[in-house]
Short mmCIF file of C-alpha atoms in Angstrom, two decimals:
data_model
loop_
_atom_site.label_atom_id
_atom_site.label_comp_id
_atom_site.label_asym_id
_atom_site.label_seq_id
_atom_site.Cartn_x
_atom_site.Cartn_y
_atom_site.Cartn_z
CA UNK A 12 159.60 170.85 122.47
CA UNK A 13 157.91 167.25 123.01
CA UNK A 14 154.59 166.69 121.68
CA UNK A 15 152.61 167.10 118.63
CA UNK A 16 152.56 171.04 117.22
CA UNK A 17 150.78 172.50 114.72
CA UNK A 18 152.07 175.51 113.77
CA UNK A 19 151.23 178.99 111.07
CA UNK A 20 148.37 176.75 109.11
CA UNK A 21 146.63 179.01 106.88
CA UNK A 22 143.73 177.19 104.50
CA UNK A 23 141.70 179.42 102.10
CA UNK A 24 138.90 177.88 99.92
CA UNK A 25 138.25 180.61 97.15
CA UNK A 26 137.67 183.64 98.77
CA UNK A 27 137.35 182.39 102.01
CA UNK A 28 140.11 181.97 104.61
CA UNK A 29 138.92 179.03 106.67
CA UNK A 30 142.12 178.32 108.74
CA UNK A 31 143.98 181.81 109.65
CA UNK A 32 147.74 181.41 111.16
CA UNK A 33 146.27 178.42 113.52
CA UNK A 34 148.32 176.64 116.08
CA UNK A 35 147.29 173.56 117.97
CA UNK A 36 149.34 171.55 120.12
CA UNK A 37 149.12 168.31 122.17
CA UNK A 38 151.28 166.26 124.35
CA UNK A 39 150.93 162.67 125.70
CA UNK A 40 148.79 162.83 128.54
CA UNK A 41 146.53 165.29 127.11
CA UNK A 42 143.13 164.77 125.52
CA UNK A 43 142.67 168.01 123.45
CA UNK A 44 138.85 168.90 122.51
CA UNK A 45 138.79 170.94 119.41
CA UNK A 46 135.11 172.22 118.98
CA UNK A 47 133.36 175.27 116.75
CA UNK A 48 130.71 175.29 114.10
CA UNK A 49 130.08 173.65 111.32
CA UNK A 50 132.33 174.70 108.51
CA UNK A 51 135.03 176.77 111.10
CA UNK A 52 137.48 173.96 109.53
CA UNK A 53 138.03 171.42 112.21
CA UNK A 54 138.31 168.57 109.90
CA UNK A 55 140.14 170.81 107.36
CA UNK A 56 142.64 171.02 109.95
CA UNK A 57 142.60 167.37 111.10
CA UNK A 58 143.30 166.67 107.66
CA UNK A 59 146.16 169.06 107.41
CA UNK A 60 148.02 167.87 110.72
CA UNK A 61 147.56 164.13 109.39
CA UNK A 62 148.49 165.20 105.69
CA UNK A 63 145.90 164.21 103.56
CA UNK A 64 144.81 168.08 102.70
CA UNK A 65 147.38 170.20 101.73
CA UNK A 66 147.65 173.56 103.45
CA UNK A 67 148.41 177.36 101.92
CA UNK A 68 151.36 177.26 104.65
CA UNK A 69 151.86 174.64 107.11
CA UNK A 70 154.23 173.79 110.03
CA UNK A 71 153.39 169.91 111.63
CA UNK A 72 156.11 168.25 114.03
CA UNK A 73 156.31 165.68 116.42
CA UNK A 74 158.41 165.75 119.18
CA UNK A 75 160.71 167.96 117.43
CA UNK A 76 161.10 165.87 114.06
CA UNK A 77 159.49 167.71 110.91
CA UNK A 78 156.57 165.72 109.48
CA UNK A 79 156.18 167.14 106.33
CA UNK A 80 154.23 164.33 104.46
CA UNK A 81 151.98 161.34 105.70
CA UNK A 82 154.46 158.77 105.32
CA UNK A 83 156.89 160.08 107.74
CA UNK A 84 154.05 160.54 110.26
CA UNK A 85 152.72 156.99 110.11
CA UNK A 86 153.58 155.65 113.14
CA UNK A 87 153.02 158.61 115.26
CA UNK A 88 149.76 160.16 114.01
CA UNK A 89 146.67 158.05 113.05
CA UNK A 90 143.78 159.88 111.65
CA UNK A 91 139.89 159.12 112.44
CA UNK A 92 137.33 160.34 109.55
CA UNK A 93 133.66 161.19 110.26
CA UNK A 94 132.35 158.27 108.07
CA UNK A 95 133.92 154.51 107.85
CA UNK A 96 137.10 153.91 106.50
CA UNK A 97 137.54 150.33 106.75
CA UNK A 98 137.72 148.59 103.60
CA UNK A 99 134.15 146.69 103.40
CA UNK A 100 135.53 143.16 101.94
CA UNK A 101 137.89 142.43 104.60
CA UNK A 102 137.35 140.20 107.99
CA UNK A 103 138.35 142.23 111.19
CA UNK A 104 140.96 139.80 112.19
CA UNK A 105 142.98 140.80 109.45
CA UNK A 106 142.85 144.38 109.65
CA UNK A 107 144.01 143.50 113.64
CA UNK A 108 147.71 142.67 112.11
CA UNK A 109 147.65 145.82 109.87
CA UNK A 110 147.36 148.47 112.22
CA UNK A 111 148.37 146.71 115.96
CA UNK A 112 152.06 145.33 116.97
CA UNK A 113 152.29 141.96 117.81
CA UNK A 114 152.18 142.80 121.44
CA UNK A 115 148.93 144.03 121.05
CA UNK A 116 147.16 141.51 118.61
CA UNK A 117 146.40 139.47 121.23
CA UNK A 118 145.02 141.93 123.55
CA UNK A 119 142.87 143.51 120.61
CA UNK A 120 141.70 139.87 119.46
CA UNK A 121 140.32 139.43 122.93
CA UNK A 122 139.16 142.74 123.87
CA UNK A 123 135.27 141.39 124.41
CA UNK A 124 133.97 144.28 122.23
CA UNK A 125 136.29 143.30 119.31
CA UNK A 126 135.99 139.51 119.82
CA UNK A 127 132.64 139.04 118.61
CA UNK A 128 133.24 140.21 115.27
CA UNK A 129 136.78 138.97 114.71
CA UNK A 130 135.17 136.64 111.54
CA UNK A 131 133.40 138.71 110.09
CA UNK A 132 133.82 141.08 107.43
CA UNK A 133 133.62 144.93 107.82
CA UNK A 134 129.78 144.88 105.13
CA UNK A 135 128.30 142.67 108.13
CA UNK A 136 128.69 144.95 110.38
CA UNK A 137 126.28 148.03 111.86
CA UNK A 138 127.61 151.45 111.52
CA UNK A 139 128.20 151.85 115.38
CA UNK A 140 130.15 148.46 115.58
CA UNK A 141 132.24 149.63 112.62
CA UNK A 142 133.17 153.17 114.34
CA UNK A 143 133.58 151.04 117.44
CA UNK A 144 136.17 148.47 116.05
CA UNK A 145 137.79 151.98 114.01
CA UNK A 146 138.13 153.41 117.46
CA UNK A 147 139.85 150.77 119.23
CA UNK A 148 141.77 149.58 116.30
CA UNK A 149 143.85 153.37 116.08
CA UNK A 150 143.87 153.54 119.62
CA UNK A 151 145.87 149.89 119.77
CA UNK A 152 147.67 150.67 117.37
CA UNK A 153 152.01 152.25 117.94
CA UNK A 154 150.80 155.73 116.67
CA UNK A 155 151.64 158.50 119.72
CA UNK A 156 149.11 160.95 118.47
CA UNK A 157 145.04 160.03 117.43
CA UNK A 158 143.01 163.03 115.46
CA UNK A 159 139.71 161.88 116.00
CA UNK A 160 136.94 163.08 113.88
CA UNK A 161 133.29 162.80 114.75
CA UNK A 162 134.01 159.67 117.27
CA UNK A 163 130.67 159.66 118.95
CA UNK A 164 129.03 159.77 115.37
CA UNK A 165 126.97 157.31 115.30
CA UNK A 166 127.12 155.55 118.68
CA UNK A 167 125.03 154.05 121.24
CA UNK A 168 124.88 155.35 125.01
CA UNK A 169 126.46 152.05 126.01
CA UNK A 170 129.35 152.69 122.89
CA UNK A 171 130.08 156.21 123.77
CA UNK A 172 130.59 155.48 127.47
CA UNK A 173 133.03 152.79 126.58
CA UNK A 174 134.84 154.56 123.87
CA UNK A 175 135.22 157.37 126.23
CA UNK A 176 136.47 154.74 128.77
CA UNK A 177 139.09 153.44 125.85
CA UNK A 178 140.33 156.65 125.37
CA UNK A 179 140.86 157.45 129.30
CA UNK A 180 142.33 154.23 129.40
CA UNK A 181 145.26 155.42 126.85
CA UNK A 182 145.76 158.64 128.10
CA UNK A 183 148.76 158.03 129.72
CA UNK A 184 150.44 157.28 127.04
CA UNK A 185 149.23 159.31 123.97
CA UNK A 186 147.92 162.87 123.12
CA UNK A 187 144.48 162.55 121.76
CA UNK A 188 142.61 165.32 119.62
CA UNK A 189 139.10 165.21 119.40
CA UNK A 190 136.49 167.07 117.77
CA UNK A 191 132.47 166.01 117.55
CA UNK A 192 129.08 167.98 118.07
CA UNK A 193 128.71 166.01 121.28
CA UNK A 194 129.73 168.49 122.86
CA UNK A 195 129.10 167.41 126.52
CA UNK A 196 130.99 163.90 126.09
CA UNK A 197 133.79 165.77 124.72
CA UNK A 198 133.58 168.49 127.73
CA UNK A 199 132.82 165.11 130.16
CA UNK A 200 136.67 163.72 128.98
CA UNK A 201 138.74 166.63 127.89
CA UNK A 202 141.91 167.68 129.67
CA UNK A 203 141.70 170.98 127.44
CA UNK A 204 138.97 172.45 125.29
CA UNK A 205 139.70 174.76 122.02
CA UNK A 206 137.30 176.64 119.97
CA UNK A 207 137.57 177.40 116.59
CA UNK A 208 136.05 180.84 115.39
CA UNK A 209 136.20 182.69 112.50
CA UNK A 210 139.08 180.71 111.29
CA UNK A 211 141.34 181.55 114.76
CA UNK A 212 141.15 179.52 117.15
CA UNK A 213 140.72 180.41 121.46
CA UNK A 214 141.39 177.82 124.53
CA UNK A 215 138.68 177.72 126.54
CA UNK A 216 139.35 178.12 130.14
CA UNK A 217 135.34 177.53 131.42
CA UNK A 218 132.78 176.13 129.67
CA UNK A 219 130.79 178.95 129.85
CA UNK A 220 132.74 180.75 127.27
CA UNK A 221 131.46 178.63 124.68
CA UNK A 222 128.39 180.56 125.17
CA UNK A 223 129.87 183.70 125.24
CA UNK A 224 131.66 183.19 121.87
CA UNK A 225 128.65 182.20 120.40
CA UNK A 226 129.09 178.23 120.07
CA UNK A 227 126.59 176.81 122.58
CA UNK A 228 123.27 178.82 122.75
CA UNK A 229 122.44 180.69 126.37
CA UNK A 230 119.44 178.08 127.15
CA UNK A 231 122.59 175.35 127.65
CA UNK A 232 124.34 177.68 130.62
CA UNK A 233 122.07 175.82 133.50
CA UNK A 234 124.57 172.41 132.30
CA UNK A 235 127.37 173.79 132.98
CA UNK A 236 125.78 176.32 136.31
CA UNK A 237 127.41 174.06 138.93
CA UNK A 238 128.48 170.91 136.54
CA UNK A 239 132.04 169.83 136.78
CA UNK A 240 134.52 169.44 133.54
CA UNK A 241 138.15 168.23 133.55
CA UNK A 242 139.16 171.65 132.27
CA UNK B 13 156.22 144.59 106.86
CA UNK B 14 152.31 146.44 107.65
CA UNK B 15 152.66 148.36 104.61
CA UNK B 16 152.76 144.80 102.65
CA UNK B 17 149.75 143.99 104.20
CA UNK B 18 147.87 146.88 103.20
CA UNK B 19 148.90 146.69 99.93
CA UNK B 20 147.90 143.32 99.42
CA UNK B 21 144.58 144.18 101.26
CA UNK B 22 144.05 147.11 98.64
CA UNK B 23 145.03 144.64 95.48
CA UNK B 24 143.33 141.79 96.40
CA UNK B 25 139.70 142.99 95.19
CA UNK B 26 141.16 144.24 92.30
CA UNK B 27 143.30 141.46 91.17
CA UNK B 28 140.40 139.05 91.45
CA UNK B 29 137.64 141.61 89.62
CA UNK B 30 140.89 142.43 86.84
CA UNK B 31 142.00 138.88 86.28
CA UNK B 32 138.31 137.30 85.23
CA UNK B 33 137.21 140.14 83.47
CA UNK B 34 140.40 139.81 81.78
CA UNK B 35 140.27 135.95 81.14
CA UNK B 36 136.21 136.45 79.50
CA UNK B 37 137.75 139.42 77.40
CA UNK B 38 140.74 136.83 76.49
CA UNK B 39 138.29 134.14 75.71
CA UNK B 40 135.78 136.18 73.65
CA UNK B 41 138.31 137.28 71.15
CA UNK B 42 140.51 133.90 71.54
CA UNK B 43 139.91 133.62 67.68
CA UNK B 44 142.02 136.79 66.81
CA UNK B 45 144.45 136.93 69.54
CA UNK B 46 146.45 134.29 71.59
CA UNK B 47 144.45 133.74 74.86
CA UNK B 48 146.68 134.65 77.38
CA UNK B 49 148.70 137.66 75.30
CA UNK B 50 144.63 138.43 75.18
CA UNK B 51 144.55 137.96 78.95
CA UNK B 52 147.73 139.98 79.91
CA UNK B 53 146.95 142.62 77.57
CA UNK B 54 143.59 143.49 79.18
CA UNK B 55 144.72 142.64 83.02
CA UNK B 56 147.39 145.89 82.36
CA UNK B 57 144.39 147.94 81.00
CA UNK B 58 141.73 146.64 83.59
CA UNK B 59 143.32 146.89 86.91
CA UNK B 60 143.55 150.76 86.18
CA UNK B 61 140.08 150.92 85.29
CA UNK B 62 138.98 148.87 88.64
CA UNK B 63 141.05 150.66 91.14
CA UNK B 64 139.37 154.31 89.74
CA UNK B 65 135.68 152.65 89.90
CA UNK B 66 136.53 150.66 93.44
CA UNK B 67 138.44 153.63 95.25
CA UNK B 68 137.55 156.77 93.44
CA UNK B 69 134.23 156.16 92.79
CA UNK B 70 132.03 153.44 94.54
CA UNK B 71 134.21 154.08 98.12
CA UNK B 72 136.67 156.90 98.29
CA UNK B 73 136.60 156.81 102.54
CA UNK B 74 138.38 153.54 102.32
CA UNK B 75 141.71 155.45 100.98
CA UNK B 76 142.06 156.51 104.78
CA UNK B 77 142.47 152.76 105.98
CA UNK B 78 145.83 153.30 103.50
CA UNK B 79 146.28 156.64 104.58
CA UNK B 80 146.98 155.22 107.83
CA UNK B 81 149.38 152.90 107.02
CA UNK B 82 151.29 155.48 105.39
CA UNK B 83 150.17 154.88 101.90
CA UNK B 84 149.32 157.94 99.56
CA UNK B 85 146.96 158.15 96.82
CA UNK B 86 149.51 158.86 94.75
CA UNK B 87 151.90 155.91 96.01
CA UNK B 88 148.37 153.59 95.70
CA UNK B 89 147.96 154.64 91.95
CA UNK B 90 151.78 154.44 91.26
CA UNK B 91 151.69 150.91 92.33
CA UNK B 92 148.43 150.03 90.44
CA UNK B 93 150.34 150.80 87.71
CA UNK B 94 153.44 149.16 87.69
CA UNK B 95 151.85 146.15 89.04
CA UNK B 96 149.22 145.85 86.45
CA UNK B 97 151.71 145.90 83.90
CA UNK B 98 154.39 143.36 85.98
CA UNK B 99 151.54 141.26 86.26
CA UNK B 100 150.49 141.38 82.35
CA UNK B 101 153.86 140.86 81.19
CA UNK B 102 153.83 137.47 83.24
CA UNK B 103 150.79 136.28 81.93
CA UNK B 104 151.51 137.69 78.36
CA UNK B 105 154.91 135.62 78.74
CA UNK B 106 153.20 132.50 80.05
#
């Protein structure tokens, strides 16, 4: 059994069960589109799958080896919060060498998005370069699996089309999760969409079932009337 | 050889913030207490005290740039500590 699974992850907060027996999977290849309201636990379960949250009951492997803490999954699963998690006080040319191989240093360093920026620090920068540079920083980096969190947040048109671009770009080789309320740019790149409800969670075979299960209202269905997704 | 990195990336504001708060502490009370016992003394009581105000406090987000590398809170805080007190020994010793 290749790939990344999530397996039996149950999450209650109080009286509330937020994550209810939930499996998730993805492989290489595969960009996974996790969407749902706010509050149905997508970032709880991020958080779980990377290991920073603990779980009621939890079951994380990838391809086939256990990963029951975050340092035995940190080369194979990188995790993208919604706000900036760079530390502010360093330049970007040394957070290059922390997170890519030597292979890819280079490449990174003159990637013409990255270049720009490589002396200064992370405080000089605006909040869509940061994401930007967060973006292509996990994606060049060894890890096999990327949880992304919110990646559009905070983007311009121009940004979005070229992280989406990045992330097409590495498909080949890793399995990318991906949740954000921009809906249609993760609909416009995913190989497989899953909602979250209710603390369950349902694969979404057309895009119109994300109106019938209550996620996009019915004044959205002319989008998707004769529009074309990857799913 | 990463994991290095990052750790001297998550010490290095603290270090320099610890070490010359520690040397004006040192110096105020030079009169009482030999200045660098002074100066070791408060480096293994002020690194603590910096890494709770820098990470917990003013930017908890930037724990996931650790997280990353593999670094827990728990391994982050474990280190603070013994290398606050390394450190303070060595400058206590000096």
């Amino acid at each position: 059994m290749s790939g990344l699974h999530a397996d039996s992850i149950r999450k209650q907060y109080g009286d509330r069960q937020v994550l209810n027996d939930i499996f998730l999977s993805c492989k290489t290849g595969e960009i996974v589109g996790l969407l749902g309201r706010n509050g149905s636990g997508k970032s709880s379960l991020l958080k779980i799958i990377f290991g920073t949250l603990s779980a009621d009951n939890k079951f994380v492997s990838v391809d086939q080896r256990l990963m029951p803490s975050l340092f035995s999954g940190r080369d194979l699963i990188k995790y993208l919060p919604q706000d900036s998690f760079l530390p502010a006080h360093i330049k970007i040319k040394y957070l290059i060498s922390c997170f890519c191989g030597k292979a890819a240093r280079g490449l990174v360093m003159a990637d013409p998005l990255i270049q720009p920026h490589l002396e200064k620090q992370v405080a000089q920068l605006s909040g869509g370069e940061k994401r930007l540079i967060e973006i292509l920083l996990l994606v060049h980096s060894e890890a096999k699996y990327l949880l992304l969190d919110e990646p559009f947040n905070g983007l311009s048109p121009l940004q979005i089309t070229a992280v989406k671009t990045i992330i097409q770009k590495h498909e080949a080789v890793k399995g990318f999760v991906i949740t954000d309320h921009d809906y249609p740019n993760v609909l416009d790149i995913a190989s497989r969409i899953v909602l979250m409800d209710q603390g369950n969670t349902r694969v979404i075979k057309d895009p119109r079932e994300l109106i019938q299960f209550g996620y996009l209202p019915k004044s959205s269905l002319h989008i998707y009337a004769g529009g074309e997704t990857n799913l | 050889m990463r994991i290095a990195r990052g750790l001297c990336l998550f010490y290095w504001k603290l270090v320099v913030a610890s070490l010359l708060f520690s040397l004006f502490l040192a110096g105020l009370g030079s009169g009482s207490v030999p200045f660098f016992i002074g100066t070791g003394f408060a480096f293994i009581f002020l690194t603590p005290v910096f890494h709770y105000l820098s990470y917990e406090v003013n930017s908890p987000g930037e724990y996931y740039f650790f997280y990353n590398l593999g670094l827990s809170r728990l391994v982050l805080w474990v280190s603070t500590l013994i290398m606050s007190i390394l450190v303070g020994l060595s400058i206590m010793f000096l």
